[in-house]
Coordinates of C-alpha atoms in Angstrom, one line a residue:
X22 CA 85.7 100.8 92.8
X23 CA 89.3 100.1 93.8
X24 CA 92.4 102.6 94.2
X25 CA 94.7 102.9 90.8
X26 CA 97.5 100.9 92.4
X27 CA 94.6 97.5 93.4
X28 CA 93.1 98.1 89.9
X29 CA 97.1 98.1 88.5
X30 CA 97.8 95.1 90.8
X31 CA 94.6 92.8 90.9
X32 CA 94.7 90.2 93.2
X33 CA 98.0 90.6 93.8
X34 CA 97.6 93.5 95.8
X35 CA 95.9 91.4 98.9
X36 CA 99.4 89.8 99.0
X37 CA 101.0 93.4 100.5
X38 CA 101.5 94.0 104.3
X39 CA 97.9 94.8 105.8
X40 CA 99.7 98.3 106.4
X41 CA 100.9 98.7 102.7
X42 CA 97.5 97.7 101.4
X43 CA 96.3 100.5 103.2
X44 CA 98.7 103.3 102.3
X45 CA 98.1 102.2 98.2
X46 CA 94.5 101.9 98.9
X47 CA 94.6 105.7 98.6
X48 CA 91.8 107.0 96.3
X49 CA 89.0 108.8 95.2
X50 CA 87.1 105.9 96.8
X51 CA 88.6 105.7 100.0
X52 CA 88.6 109.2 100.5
X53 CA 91.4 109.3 102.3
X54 CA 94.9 111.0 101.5
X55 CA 98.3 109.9 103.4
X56 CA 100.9 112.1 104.3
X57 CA 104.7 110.4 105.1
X58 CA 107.1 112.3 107.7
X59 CA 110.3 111.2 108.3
X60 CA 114.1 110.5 107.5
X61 CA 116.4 109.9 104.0
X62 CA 119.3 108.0 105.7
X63 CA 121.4 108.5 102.3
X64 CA 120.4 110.6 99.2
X65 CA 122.9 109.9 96.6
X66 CA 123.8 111.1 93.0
X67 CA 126.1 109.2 90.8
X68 CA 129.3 110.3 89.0
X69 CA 130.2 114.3 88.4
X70 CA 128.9 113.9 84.5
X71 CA 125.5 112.9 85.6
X72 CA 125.0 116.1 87.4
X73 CA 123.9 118.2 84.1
X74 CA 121.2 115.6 83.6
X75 CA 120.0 116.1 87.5
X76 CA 120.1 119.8 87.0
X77 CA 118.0 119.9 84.4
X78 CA 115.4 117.2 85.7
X79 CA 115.2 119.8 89.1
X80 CA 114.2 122.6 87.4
X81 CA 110.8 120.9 86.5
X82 CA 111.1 119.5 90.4
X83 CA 112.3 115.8 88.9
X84 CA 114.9 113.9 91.1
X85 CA 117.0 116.0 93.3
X86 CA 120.5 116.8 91.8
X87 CA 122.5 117.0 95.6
X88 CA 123.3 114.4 98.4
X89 CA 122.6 114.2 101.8
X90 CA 122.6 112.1 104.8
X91 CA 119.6 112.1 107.7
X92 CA 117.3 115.0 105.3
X93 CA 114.1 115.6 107.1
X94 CA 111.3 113.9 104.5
X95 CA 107.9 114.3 103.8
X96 CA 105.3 112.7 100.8
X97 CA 102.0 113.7 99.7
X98 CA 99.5 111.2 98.6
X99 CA 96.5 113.1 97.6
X100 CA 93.6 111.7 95.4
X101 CA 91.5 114.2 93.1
X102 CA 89.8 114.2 89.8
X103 CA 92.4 115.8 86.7
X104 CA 91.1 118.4 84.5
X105 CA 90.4 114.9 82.0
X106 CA 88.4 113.1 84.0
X107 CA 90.9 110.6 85.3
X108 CA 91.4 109.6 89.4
X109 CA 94.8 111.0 90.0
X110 CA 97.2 110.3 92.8
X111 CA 100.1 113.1 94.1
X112 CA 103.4 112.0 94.8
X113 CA 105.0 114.9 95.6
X114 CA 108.6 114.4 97.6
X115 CA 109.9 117.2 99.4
X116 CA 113.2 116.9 101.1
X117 CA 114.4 119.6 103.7
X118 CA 117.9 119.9 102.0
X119 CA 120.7 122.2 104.0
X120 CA 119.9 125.4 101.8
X121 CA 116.7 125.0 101.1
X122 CA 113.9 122.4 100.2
X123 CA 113.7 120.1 96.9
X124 CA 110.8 118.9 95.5
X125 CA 110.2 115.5 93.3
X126 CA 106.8 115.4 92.1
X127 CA 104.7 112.6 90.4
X128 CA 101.2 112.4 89.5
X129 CA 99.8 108.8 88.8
X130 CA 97.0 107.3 87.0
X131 CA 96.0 104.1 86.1
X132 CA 96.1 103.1 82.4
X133 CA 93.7 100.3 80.9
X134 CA 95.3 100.7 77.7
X135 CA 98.6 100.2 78.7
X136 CA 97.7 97.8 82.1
X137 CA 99.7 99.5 84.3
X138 CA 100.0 102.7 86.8
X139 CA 101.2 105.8 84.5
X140 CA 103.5 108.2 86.4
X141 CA 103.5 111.8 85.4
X142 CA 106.8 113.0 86.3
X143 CA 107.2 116.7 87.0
X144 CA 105.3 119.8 87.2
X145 CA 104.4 119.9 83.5
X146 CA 104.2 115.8 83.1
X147 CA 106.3 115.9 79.7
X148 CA 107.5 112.7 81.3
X149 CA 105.3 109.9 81.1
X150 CA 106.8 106.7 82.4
X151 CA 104.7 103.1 82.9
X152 CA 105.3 101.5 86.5
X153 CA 104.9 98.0 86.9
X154 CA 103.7 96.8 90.9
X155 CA 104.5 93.9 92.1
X156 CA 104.1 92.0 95.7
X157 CA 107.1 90.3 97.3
X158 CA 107.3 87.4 98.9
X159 CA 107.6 88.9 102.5
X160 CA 104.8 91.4 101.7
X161 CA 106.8 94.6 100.6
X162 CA 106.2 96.2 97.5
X163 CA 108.5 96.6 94.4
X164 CA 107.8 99.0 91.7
X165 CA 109.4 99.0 88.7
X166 CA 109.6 101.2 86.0
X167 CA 109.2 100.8 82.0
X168 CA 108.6 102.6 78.8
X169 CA 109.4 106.0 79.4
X170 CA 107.8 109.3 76.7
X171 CA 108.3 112.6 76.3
X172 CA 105.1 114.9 75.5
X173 CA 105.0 117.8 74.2
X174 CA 102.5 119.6 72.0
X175 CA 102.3 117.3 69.1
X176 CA 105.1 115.7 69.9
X177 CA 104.8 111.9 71.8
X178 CA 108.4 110.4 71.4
X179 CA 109.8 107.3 73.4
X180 CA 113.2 108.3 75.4
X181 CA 115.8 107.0 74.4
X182 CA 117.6 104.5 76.2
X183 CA 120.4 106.4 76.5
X184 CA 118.8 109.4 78.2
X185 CA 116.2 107.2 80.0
X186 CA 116.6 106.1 83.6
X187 CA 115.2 102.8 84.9
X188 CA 113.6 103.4 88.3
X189 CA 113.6 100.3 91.1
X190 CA 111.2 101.2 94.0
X191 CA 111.2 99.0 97.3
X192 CA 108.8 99.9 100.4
X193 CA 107.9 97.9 102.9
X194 CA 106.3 98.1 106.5
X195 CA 108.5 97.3 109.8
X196 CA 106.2 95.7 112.3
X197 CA 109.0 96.4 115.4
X198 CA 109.4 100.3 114.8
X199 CA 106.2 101.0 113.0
X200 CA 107.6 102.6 110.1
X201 CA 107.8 102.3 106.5
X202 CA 111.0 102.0 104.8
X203 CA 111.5 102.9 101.0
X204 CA 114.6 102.0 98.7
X205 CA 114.6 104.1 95.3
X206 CA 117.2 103.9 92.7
X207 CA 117.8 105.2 89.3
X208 CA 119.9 103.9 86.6
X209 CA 120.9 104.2 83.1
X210 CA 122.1 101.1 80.8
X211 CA 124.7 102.8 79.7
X212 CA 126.3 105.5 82.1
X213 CA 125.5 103.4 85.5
X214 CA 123.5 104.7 89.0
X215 CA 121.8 108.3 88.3
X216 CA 120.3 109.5 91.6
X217 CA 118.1 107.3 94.7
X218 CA 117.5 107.7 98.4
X219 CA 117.0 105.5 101.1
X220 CA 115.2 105.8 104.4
X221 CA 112.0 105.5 106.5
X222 CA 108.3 107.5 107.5
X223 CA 105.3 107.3 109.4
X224 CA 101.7 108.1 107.9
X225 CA 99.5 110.1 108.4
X226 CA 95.7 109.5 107.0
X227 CA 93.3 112.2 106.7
X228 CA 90.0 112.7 104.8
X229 CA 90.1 114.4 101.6
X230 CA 86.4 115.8 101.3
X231 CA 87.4 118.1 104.4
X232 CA 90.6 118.9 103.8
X233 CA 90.6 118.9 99.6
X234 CA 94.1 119.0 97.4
X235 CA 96.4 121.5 99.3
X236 CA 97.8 124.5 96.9
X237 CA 100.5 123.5 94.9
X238 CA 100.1 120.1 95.1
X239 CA 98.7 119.5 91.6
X240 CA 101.1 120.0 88.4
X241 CA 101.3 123.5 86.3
X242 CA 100.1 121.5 83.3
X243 CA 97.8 118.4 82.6
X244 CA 98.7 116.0 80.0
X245 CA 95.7 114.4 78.0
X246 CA 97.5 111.4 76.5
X247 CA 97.7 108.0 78.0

């Protein structure tokens, strides 16, 4: 058995930085969970009229609707088994903003069906949006985001394009400062840049069966559907 990201990637994923291929081989199977401390040199928003959208993202601790430069940074990546069954992976962003902390929050899974890593955005996941992996050519890894639904009930719709955002996710290891670095930026077709952040970390590795999923980690509700 292979992490969700190796599964997502297939051979492929031998083509990362040694120290990339470690943080993604976070799982169930490695036991191990990583934790990232460190800086956001920029966290940027785009124009004034996108801030109703960011607002109402935050409120279910998706994207961060204010801007900062040098914000103190840390990520969660905890493995653990969902109330379905399915290996799950916490990507849960907090970022120390002046006046208090903001959360973005992501649980993934990887999806047969659809051949790709499913990201559950939020602390409900009524966001379900399909991430595509790939390896670069110097070793880094860019993720990029596709079909994007919102679940609720009964209801499974596809977002519109016009609401949608497409997400471009860059991170990559630097051998000289032993760091990773991370580019993340969010568009929309049709209104421009939404939101991203830019910036670097160390890791942290630490075993899961002695330290389990800390409180508040894993989302309010579960969504079944993949």
């Amino acid at each position: 058995m292979t992490s969700i990201f190796h599964r997502a990637m297939g051979s492929a994923f031998d083509q990362l930085h040694p120290q990339l291929r470690r943080r993604f081989s976070v799982g169930l199977d490695s036991g191990e969970a990583c934790t990232g401390h460190g800086v956001m040199d920029r966290i940027w928003h785009g124009p004034a009229y996108v801030k109703p959208f960011l607002a109402l993202g935050a409120s279910r601790n998706i994207l961060v609707p204010r801007t900062g430069i040098n914000v103190p940074f840390t990520i969660e990546n905890t493995p653990y088994t969902d109330s379905y069954g399915r290996e799950t992976v916490t990507f849960v962003r907090t970022f120390a903003m002046p006046g208090g902390p903001r959360r973005f929050d992501a649980t993934m899974v990887h999806s047969p069906e659809r051949d790709c890593v499913l990201d559950y955005l939020g602390t409900h996941q009524h966001l379900a949006t399909d991430l595509h992996l790939t390896a670069e050519p110097d070793g880094s890894l860019l993720i990029r985001s596709g079909e994007h639904r919102f679940r609720e009930g009964p209801v499974d719709v596809r977002v519109p394009e016009l609401m949608g955002g497409d997400a471009e996710v860059r991170e990559s290891y630097d051998d000289a400062t032993g760091r990773f670095r991370i580019r993340v930026r969010v568009t929309n077709r049709y209104f421009g840049p939404l939101f991203g952040y830019e910036g670097s970390f160390t890791a942290r590795y630490t075993d899961v069966g002695t330290h389990g999923v800390r409180a508040g980690l894993r989302p309010v509700r579960e969504e079944a559907r993949a």
